[in-house]
Backbone as JSON, one array per atom type, in Angstrom:
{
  "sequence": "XXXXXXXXXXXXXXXXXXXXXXXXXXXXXXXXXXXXXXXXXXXXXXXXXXXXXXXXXXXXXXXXXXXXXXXXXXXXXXXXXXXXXXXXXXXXXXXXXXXXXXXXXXXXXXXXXXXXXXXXXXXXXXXXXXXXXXXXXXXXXXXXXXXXXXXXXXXXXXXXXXXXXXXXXXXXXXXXXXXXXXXXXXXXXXXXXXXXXXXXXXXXXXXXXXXXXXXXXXXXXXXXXXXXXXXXXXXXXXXXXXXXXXXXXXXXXXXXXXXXX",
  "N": [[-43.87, 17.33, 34.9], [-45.52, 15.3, 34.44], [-49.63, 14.0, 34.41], [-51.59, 15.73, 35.79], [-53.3, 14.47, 37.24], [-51.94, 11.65, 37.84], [-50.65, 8.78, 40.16], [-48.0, 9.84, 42.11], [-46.24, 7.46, 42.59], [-46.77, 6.73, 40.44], [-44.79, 8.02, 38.62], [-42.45, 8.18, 39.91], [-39.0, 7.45, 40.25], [-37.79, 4.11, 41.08], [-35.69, 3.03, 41.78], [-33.23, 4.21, 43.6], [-30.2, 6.13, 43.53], [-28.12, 6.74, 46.14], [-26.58, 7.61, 49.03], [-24.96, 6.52, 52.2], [-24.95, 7.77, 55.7], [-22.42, 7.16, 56.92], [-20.66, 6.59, 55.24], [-17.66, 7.53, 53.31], [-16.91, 10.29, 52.4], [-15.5, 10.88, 49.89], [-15.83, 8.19, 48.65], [-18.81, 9.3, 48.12], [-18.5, 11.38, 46.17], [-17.95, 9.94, 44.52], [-20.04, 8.38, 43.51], [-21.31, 10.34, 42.93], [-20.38, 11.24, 40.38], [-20.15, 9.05, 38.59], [-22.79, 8.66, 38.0], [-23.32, 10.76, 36.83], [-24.98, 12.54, 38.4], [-27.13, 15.44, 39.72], [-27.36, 16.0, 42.0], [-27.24, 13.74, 45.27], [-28.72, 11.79, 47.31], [-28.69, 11.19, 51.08], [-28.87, 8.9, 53.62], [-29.77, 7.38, 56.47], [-29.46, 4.46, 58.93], [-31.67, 3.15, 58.66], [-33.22, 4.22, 55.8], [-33.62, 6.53, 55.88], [-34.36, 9.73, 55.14], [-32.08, 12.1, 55.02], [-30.52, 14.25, 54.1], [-29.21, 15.96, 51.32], [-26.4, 15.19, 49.39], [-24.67, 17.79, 47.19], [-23.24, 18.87, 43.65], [-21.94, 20.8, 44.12], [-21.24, 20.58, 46.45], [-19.7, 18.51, 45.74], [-17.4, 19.54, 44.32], [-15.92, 21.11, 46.07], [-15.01, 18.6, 47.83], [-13.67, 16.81, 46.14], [-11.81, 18.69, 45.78], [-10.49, 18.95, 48.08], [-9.88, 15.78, 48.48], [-7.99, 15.31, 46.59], [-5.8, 17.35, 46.79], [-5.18, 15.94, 49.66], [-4.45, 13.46, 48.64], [-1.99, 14.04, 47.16], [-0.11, 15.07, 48.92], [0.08, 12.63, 50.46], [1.61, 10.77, 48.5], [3.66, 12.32, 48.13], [4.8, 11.92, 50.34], [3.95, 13.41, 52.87], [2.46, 14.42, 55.48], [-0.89, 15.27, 56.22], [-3.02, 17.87, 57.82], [-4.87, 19.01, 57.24], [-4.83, 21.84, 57.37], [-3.51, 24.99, 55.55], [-1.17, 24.3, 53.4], [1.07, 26.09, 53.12], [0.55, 28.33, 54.81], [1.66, 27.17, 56.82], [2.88, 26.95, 59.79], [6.85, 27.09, 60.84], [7.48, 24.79, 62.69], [5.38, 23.24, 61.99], [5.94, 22.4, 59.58], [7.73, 20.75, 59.9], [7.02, 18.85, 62.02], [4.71, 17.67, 59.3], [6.48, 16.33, 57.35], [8.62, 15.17, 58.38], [8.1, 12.44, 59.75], [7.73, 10.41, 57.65], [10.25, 10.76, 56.07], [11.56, 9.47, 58.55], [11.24, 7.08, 58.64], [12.24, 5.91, 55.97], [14.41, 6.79, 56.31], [15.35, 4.8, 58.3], [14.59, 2.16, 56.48], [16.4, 2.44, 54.91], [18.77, 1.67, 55.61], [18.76, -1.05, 55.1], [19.61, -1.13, 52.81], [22.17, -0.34, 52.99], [23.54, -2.59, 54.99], [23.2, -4.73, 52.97], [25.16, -3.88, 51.06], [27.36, -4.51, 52.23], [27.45, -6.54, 53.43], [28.08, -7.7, 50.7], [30.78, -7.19, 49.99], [33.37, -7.96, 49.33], [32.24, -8.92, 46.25], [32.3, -5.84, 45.59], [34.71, -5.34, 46.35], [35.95, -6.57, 44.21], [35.32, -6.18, 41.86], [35.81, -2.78, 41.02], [34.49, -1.48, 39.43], [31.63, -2.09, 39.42], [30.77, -0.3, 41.45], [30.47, 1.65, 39.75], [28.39, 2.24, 38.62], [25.62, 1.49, 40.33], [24.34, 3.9, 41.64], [22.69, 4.81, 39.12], [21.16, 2.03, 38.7], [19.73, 1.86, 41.31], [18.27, 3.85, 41.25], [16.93, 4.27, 38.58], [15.5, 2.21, 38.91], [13.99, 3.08, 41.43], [12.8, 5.34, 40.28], [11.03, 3.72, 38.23], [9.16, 2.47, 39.65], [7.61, 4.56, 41.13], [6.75, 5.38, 38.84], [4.73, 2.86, 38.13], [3.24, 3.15, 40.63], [1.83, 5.5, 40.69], [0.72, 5.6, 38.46], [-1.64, 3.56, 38.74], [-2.58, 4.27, 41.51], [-3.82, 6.53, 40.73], [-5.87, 5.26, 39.05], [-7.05, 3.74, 40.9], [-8.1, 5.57, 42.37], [-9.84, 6.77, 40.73], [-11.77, 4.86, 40.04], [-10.94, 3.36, 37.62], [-10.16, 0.96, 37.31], [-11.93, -1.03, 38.48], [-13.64, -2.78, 37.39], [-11.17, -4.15, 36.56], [-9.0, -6.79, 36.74], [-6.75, -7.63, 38.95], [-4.27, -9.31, 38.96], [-4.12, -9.04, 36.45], [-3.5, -6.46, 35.96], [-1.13, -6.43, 37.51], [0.46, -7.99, 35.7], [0.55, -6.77, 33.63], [2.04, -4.07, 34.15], [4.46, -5.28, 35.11], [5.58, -6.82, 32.44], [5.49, -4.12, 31.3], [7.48, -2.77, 32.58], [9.79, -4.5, 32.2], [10.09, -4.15, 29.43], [10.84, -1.45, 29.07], [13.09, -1.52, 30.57], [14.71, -3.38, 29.27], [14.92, -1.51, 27.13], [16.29, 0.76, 27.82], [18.77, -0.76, 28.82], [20.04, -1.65, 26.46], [21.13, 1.36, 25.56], [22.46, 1.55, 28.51], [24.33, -0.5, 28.0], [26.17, 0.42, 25.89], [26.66, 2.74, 26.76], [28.51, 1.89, 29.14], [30.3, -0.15, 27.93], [32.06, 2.3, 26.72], [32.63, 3.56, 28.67], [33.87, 2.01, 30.56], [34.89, -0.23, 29.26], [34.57, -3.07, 29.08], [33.13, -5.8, 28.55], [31.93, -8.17, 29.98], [31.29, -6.3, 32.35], [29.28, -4.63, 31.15], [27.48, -6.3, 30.39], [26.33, -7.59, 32.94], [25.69, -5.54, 33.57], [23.16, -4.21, 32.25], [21.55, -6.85, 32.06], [20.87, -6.71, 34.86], [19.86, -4.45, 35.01], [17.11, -4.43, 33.55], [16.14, -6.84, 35.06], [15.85, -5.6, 37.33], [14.17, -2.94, 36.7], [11.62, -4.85, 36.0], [11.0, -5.66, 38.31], [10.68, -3.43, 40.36], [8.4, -2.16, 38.81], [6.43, -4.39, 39.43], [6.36, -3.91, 42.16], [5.85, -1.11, 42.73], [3.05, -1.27, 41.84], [1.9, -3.32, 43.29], [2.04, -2.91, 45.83], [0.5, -0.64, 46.52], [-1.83, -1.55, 45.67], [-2.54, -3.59, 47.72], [-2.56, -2.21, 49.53], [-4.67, -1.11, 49.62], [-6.68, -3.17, 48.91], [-6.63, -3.27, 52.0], [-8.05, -1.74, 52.58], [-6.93, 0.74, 53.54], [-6.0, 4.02, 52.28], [-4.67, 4.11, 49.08], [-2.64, 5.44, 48.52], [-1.41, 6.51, 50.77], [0.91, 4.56, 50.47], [3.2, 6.0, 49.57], [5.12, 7.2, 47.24], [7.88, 7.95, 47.51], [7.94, 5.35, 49.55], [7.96, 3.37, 47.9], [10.03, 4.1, 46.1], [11.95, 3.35, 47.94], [11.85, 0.81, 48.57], [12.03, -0.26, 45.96], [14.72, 0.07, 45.89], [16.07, -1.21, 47.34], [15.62, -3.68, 46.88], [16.74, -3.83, 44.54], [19.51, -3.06, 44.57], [20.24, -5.67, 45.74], [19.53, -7.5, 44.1], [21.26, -6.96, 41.55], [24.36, -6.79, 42.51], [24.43, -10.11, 43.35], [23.97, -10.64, 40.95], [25.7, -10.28, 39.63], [27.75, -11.45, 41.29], [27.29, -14.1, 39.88], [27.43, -13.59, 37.05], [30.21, -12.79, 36.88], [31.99, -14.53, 38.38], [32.86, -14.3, 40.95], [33.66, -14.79, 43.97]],
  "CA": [[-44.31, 17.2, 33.51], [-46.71, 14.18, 34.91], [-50.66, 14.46, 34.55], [-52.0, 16.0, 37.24], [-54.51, 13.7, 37.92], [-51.64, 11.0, 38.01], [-50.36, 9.41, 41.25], [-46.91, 9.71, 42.47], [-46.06, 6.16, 42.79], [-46.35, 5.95, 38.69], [-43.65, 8.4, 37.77], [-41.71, 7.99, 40.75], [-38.03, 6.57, 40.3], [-37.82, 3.34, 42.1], [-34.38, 2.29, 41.71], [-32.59, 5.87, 43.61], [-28.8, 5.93, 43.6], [-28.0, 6.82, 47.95], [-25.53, 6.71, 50.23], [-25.63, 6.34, 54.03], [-24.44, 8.8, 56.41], [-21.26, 6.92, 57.32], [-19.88, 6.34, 54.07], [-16.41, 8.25, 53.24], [-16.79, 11.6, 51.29], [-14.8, 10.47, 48.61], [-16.85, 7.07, 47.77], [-20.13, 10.34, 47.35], [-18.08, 12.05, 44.81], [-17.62, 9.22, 43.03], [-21.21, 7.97, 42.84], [-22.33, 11.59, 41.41], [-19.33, 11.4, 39.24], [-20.36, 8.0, 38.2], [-23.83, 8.51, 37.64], [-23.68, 12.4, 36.49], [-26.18, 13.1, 39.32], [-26.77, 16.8, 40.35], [-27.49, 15.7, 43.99], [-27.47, 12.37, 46.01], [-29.74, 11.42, 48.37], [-28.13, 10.86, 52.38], [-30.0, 8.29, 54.24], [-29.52, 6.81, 57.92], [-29.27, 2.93, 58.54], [-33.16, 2.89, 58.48], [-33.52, 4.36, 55.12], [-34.81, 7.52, 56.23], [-33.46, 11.22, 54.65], [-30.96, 12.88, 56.38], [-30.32, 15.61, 53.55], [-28.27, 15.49, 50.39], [-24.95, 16.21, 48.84], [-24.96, 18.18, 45.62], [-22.36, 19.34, 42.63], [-20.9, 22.39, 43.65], [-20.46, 20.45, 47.37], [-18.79, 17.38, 45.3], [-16.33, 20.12, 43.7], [-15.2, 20.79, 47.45], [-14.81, 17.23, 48.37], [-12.12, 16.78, 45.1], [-10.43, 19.39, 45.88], [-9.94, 17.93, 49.22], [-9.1, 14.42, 48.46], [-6.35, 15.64, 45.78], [-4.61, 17.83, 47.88], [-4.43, 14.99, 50.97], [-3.84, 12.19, 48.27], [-0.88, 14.85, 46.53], [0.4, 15.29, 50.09], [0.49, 11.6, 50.44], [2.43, 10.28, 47.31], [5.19, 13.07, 48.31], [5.02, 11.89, 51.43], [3.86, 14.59, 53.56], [1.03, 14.79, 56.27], [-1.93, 16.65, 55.52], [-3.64, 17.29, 58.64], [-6.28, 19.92, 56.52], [-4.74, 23.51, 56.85], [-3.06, 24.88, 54.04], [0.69, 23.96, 53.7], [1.52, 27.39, 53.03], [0.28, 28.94, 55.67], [1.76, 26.38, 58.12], [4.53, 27.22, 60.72], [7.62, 26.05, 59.97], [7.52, 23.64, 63.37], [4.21, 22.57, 61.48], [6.32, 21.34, 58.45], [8.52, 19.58, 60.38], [6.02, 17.75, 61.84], [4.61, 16.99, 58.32], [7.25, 16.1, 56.59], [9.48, 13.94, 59.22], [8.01, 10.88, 59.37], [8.01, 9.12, 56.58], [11.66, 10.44, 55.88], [12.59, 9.23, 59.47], [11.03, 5.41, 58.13], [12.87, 6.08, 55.02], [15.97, 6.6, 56.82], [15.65, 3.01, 58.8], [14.55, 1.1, 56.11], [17.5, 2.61, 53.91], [19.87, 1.02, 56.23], [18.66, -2.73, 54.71], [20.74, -1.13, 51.19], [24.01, -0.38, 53.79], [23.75, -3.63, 55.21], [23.71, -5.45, 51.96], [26.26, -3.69, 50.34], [28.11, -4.58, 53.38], [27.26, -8.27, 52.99], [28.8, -8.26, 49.26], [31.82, -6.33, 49.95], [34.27, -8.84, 48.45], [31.96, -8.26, 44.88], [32.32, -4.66, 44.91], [36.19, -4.86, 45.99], [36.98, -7.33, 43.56], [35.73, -5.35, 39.95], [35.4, -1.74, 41.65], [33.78, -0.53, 38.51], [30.53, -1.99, 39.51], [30.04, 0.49, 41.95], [30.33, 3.08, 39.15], [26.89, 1.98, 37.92], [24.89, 1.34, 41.03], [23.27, 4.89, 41.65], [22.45, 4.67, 37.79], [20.33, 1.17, 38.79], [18.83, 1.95, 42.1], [17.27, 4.99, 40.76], [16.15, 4.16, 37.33], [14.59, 1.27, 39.41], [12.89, 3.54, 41.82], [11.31, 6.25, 39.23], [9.69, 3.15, 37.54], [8.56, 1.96, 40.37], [6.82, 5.42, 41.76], [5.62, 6.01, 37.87], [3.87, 2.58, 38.08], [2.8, 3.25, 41.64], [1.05, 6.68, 40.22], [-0.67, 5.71, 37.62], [-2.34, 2.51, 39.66], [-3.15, 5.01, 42.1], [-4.7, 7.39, 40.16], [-7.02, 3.95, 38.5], [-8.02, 3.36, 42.1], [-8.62, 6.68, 43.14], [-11.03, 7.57, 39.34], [-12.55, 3.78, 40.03], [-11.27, 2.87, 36.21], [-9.7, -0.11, 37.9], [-13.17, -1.39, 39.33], [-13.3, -4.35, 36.91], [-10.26, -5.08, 35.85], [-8.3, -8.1, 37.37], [-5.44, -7.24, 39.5], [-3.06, -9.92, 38.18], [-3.84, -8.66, 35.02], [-2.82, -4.81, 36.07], [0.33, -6.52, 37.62], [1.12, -8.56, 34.57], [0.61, -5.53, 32.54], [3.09, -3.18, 34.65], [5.68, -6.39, 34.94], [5.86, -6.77, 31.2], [6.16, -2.79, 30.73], [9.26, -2.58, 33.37], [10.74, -5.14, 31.77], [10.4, -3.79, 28.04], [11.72, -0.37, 29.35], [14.53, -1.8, 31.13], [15.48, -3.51, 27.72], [15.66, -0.34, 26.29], [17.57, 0.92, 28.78], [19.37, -1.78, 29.12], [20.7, -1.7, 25.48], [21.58, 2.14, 26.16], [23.24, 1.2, 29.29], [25.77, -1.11, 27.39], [26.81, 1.28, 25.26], [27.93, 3.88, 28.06], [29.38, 0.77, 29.87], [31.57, -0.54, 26.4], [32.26, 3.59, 26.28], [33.53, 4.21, 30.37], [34.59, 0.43, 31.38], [35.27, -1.19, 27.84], [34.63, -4.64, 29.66], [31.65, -6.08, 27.97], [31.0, -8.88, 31.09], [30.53, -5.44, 33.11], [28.61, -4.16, 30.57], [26.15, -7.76, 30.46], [26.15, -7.45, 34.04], [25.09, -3.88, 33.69], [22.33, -4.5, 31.31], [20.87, -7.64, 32.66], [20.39, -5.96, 36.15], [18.59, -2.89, 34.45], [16.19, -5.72, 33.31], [15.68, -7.45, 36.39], [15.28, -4.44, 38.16], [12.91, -2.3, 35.94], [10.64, -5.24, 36.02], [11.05, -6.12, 39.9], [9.77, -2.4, 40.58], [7.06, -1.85, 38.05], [5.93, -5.18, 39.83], [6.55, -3.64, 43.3], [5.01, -0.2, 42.29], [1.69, -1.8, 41.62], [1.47, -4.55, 44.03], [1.91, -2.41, 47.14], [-1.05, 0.29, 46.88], [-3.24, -3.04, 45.43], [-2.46, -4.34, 48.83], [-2.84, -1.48, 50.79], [-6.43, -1.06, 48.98], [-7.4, -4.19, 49.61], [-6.4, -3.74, 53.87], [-8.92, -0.78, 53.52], [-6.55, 2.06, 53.66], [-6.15, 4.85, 51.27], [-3.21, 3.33, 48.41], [-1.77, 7.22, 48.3], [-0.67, 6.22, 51.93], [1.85, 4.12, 49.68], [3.77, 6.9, 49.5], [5.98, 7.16, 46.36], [8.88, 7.59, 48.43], [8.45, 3.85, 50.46], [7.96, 2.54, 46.52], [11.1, 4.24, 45.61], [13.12, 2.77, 48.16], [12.02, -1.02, 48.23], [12.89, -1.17, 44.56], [16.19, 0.53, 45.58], [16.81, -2.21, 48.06], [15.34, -4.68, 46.09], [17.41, -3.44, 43.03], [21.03, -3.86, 44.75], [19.98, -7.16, 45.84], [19.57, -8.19, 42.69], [22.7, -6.17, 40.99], [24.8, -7.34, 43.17], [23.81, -11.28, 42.85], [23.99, -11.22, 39.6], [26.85, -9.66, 39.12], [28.25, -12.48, 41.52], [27.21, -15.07, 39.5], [28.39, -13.81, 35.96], [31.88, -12.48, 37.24], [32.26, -15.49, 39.06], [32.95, -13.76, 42.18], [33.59, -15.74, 45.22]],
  "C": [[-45.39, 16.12, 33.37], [-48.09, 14.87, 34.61], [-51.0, 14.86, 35.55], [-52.62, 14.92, 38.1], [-53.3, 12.28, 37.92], [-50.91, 10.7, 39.49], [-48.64, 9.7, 41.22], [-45.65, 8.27, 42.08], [-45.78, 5.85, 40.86], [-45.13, 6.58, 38.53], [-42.56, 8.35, 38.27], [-40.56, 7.15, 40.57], [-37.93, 5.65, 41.18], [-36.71, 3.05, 42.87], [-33.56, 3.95, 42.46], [-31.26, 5.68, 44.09], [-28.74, 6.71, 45.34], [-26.49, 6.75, 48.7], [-26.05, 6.99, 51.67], [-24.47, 7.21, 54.58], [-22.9, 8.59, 56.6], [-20.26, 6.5, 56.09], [-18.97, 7.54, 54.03], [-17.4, 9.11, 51.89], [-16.68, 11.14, 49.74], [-15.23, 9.3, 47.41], [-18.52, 8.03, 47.15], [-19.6, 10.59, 46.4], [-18.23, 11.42, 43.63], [-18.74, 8.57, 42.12], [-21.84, 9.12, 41.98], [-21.67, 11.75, 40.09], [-19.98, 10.4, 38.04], [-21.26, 8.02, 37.19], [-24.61, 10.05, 37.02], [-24.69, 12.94, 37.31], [-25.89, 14.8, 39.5], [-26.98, 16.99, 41.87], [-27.91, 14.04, 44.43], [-27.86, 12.23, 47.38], [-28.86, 10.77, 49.73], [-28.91, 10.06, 53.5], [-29.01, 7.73, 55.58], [-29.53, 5.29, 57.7], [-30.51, 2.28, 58.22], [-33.66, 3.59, 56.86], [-34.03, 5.84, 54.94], [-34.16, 8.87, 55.91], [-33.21, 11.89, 55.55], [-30.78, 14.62, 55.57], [-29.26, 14.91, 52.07], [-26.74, 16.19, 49.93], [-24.85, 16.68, 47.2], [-23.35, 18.58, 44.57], [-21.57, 20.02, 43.37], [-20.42, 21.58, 45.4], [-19.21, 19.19, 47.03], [-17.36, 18.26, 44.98], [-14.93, 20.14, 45.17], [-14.31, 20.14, 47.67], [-13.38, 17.0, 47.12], [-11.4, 17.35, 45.43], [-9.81, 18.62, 47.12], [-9.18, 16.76, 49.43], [-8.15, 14.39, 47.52], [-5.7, 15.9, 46.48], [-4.23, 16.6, 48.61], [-3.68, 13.8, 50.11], [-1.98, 12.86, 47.3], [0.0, 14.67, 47.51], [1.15, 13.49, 50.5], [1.64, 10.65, 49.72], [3.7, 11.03, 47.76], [5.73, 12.71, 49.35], [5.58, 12.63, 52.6], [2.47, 14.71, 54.25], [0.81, 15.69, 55.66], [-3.33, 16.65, 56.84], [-5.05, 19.23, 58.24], [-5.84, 21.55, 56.4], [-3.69, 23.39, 56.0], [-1.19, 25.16, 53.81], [1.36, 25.14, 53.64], [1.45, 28.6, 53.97], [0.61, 28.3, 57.14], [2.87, 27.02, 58.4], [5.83, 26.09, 60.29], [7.93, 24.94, 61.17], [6.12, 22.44, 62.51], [4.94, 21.3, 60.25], [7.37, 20.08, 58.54], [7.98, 18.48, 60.32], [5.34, 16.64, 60.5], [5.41, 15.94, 57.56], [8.63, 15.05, 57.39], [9.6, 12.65, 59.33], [7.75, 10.05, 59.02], [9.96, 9.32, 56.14], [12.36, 9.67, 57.04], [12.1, 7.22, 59.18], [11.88, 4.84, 56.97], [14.23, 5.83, 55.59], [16.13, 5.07, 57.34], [15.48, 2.25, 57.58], [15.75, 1.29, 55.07], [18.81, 1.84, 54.44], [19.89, -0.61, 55.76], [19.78, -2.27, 53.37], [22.22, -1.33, 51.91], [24.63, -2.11, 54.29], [23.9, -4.93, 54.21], [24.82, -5.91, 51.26], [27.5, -4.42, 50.96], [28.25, -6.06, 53.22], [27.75, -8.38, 51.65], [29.95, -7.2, 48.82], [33.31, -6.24, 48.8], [34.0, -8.8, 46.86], [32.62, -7.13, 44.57], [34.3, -4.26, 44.75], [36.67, -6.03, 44.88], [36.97, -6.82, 41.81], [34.61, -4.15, 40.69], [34.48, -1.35, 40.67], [32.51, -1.25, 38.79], [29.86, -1.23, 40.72], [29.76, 2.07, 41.51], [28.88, 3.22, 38.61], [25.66, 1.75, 39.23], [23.72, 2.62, 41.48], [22.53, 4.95, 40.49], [21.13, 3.32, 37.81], [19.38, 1.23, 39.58], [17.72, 3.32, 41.52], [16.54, 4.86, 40.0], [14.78, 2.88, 38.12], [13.26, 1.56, 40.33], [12.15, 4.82, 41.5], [10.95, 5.07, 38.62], [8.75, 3.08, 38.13], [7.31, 2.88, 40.65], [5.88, 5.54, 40.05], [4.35, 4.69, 38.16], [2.66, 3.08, 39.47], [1.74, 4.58, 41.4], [-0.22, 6.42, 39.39], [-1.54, 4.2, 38.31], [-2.9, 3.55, 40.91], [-4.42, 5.89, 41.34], [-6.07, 6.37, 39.76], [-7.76, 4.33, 39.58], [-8.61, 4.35, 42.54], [-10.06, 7.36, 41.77], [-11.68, 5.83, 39.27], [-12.17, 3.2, 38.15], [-10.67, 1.71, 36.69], [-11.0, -1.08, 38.49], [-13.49, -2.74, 38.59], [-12.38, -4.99, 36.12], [-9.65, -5.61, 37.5], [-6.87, -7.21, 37.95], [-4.11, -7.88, 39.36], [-3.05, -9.39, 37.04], [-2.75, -7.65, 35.0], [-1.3, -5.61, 36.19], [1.05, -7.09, 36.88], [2.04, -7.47, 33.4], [1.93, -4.25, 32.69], [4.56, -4.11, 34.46], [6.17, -6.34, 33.5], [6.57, -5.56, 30.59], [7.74, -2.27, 31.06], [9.92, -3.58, 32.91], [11.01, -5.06, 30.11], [11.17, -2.28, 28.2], [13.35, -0.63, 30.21], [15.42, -2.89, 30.27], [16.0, -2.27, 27.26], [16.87, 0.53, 26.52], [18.7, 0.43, 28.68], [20.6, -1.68, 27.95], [21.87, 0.2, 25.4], [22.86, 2.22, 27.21], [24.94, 0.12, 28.59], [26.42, -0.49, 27.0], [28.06, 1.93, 26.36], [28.63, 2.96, 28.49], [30.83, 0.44, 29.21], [32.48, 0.97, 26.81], [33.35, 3.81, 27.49], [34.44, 3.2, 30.81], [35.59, -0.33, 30.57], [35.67, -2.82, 27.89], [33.2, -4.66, 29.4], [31.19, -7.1, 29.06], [30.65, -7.76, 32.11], [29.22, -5.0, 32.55], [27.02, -5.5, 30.41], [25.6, -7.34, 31.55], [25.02, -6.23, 34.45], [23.64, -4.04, 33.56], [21.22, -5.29, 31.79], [20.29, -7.48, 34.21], [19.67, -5.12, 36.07], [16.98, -3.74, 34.38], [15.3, -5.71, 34.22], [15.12, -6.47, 37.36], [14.19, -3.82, 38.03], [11.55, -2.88, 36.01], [10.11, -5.39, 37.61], [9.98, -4.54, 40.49], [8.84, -2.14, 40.03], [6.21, -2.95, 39.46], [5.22, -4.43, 41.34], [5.77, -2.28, 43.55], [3.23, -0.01, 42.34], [1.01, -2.76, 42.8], [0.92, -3.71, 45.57], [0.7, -1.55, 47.48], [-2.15, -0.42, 46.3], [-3.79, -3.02, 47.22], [-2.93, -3.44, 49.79], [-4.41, -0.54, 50.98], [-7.04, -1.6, 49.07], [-7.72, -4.4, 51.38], [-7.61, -2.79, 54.23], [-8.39, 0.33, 53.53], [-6.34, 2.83, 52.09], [-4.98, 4.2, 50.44], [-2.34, 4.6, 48.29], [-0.9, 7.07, 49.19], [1.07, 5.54, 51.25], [2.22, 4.85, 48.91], [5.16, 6.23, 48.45], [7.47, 7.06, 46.75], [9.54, 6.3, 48.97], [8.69, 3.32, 49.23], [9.31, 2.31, 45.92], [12.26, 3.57, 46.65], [12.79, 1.13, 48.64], [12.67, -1.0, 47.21], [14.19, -0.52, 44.76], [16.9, -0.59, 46.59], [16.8, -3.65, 47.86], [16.64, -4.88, 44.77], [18.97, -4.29, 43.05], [20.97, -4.69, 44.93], [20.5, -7.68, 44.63], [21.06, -8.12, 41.33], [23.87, -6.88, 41.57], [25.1, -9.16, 42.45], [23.79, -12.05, 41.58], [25.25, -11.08, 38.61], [28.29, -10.68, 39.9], [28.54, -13.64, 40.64], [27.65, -14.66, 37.6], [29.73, -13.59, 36.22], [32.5, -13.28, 37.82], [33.01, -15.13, 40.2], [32.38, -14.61, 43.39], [32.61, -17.16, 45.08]]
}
């Protein structure tokens, strides 16, 4: 739309959005995403055009890094063919080992319990509530762990503060595990009709709810900051720290109001 008779050099963009050959897929997507481009320029370490990547190959590339980061969170290799069409030695493979890490580190809850034996035999009814804590503790955990993923993975996280985020999740798991919490008494008063179980109850929901939000968030920070993908921080490992975190805490606390040992 230039004059003819003008040169190059005038109308010529100076400033040209780029990436370099060795850059990850997934950081292209995000600059055309970013910058609504319909193609981005592929350069070598010298500056020099290699070729570009356009729209309809960005669409690709999403689909791609959903699926593997979907695969991840469930915790399930994704080694590129399509899960449906895999053998079922294939899904083994997939799907083994993170449950067989799962399984060892689940053994830190056995060994706990094991260590506060004398609690649980001395007011049995707090082991009527313990699946009721570890759980609620590790769906917070995986929801915060989701949506902090998702931030990192759509870059809306790019300038906010990371104490902030973890302030922000801390605060939320600990206003939902009020609510809970008050809930939880009830049924407690209702099944037990011992209101120091029912404190006990309550005040562990708390502690917990916030302990995982915390734990949720912190871990695919961390594992974003080492460089690796935070999806890797598989919803799964999320859900069972805060479940071994949780009894810890349940437990402990339930020592120290019941005055147990």
């Amino acid at each position: 739309m230039a004059s003819p008779d003008q040169r190059v050099e005038d109308v010529m963009e100076r400033d040209v959005i780029f990436a370099r050959a060795d850059v990850d897929q997934e950081e292209v997507a995000r600059l055309i995403q970013r910058y609504d481009l319909l193609a981005l320029p592929i350069v070598d370490q010298e500056g020099i055009l290699l070729g570009v990547v356009t729209v309809d190959d960005v669409i690709d590339i999403l689909e791609e890094e959903a699926t593997e980061d979907i695969y991840a969170i469930g915790g399930v290799r994704a080694e590129g063919e399509s899960y449906f069409d895999s053998g079922f030695l294939s899904i083994l493979k997939k799907r083994s080992p993170w449950l067989l890490v799962l399984v060892v580190t689940n053994i830190a809850t056995v060994f706990i319990m094991s260590r506060y034996e004398e609690v649980l035999d001395s007011v049995v009814e707090l082991a009527f509530f313990t699946p009721l804590l570890i759980d609620t503790g590790g769906n917070i955990g995986a929801q915060s762990s989701t949506v902090l993923i998702r931030g990192l993975s759509t870059d809306e996280l790019r300038n906010k503060k990371p104490v902030r985020v973890i302030l922000r999740e801390l605060f939320a798991g600990a206003a939902l595990g009020l609510v809970l919490a008050v809930l939880v008494l009830g049924i407690a008063m209702v099944f037990v009709g011992k209101v120091e179980i029912g404190l006990t109850v309550g005040l562990s929901l708390i502690a917990i709810a916030a302990l995982a939000a915390t734990v949720g968030t912190l871990l695919p920070y961390l594992f974003h900051k080492m460089g690796f993908d935070p999806a890797f921080m598989a919803s799964p490992f999320i859900t069972t720290v805060a479940d071994i975190l949780g009894i810890l805490i349940y437990l402990n606390i339930a020592k120290l109001l019941l005055n147990i040992g």
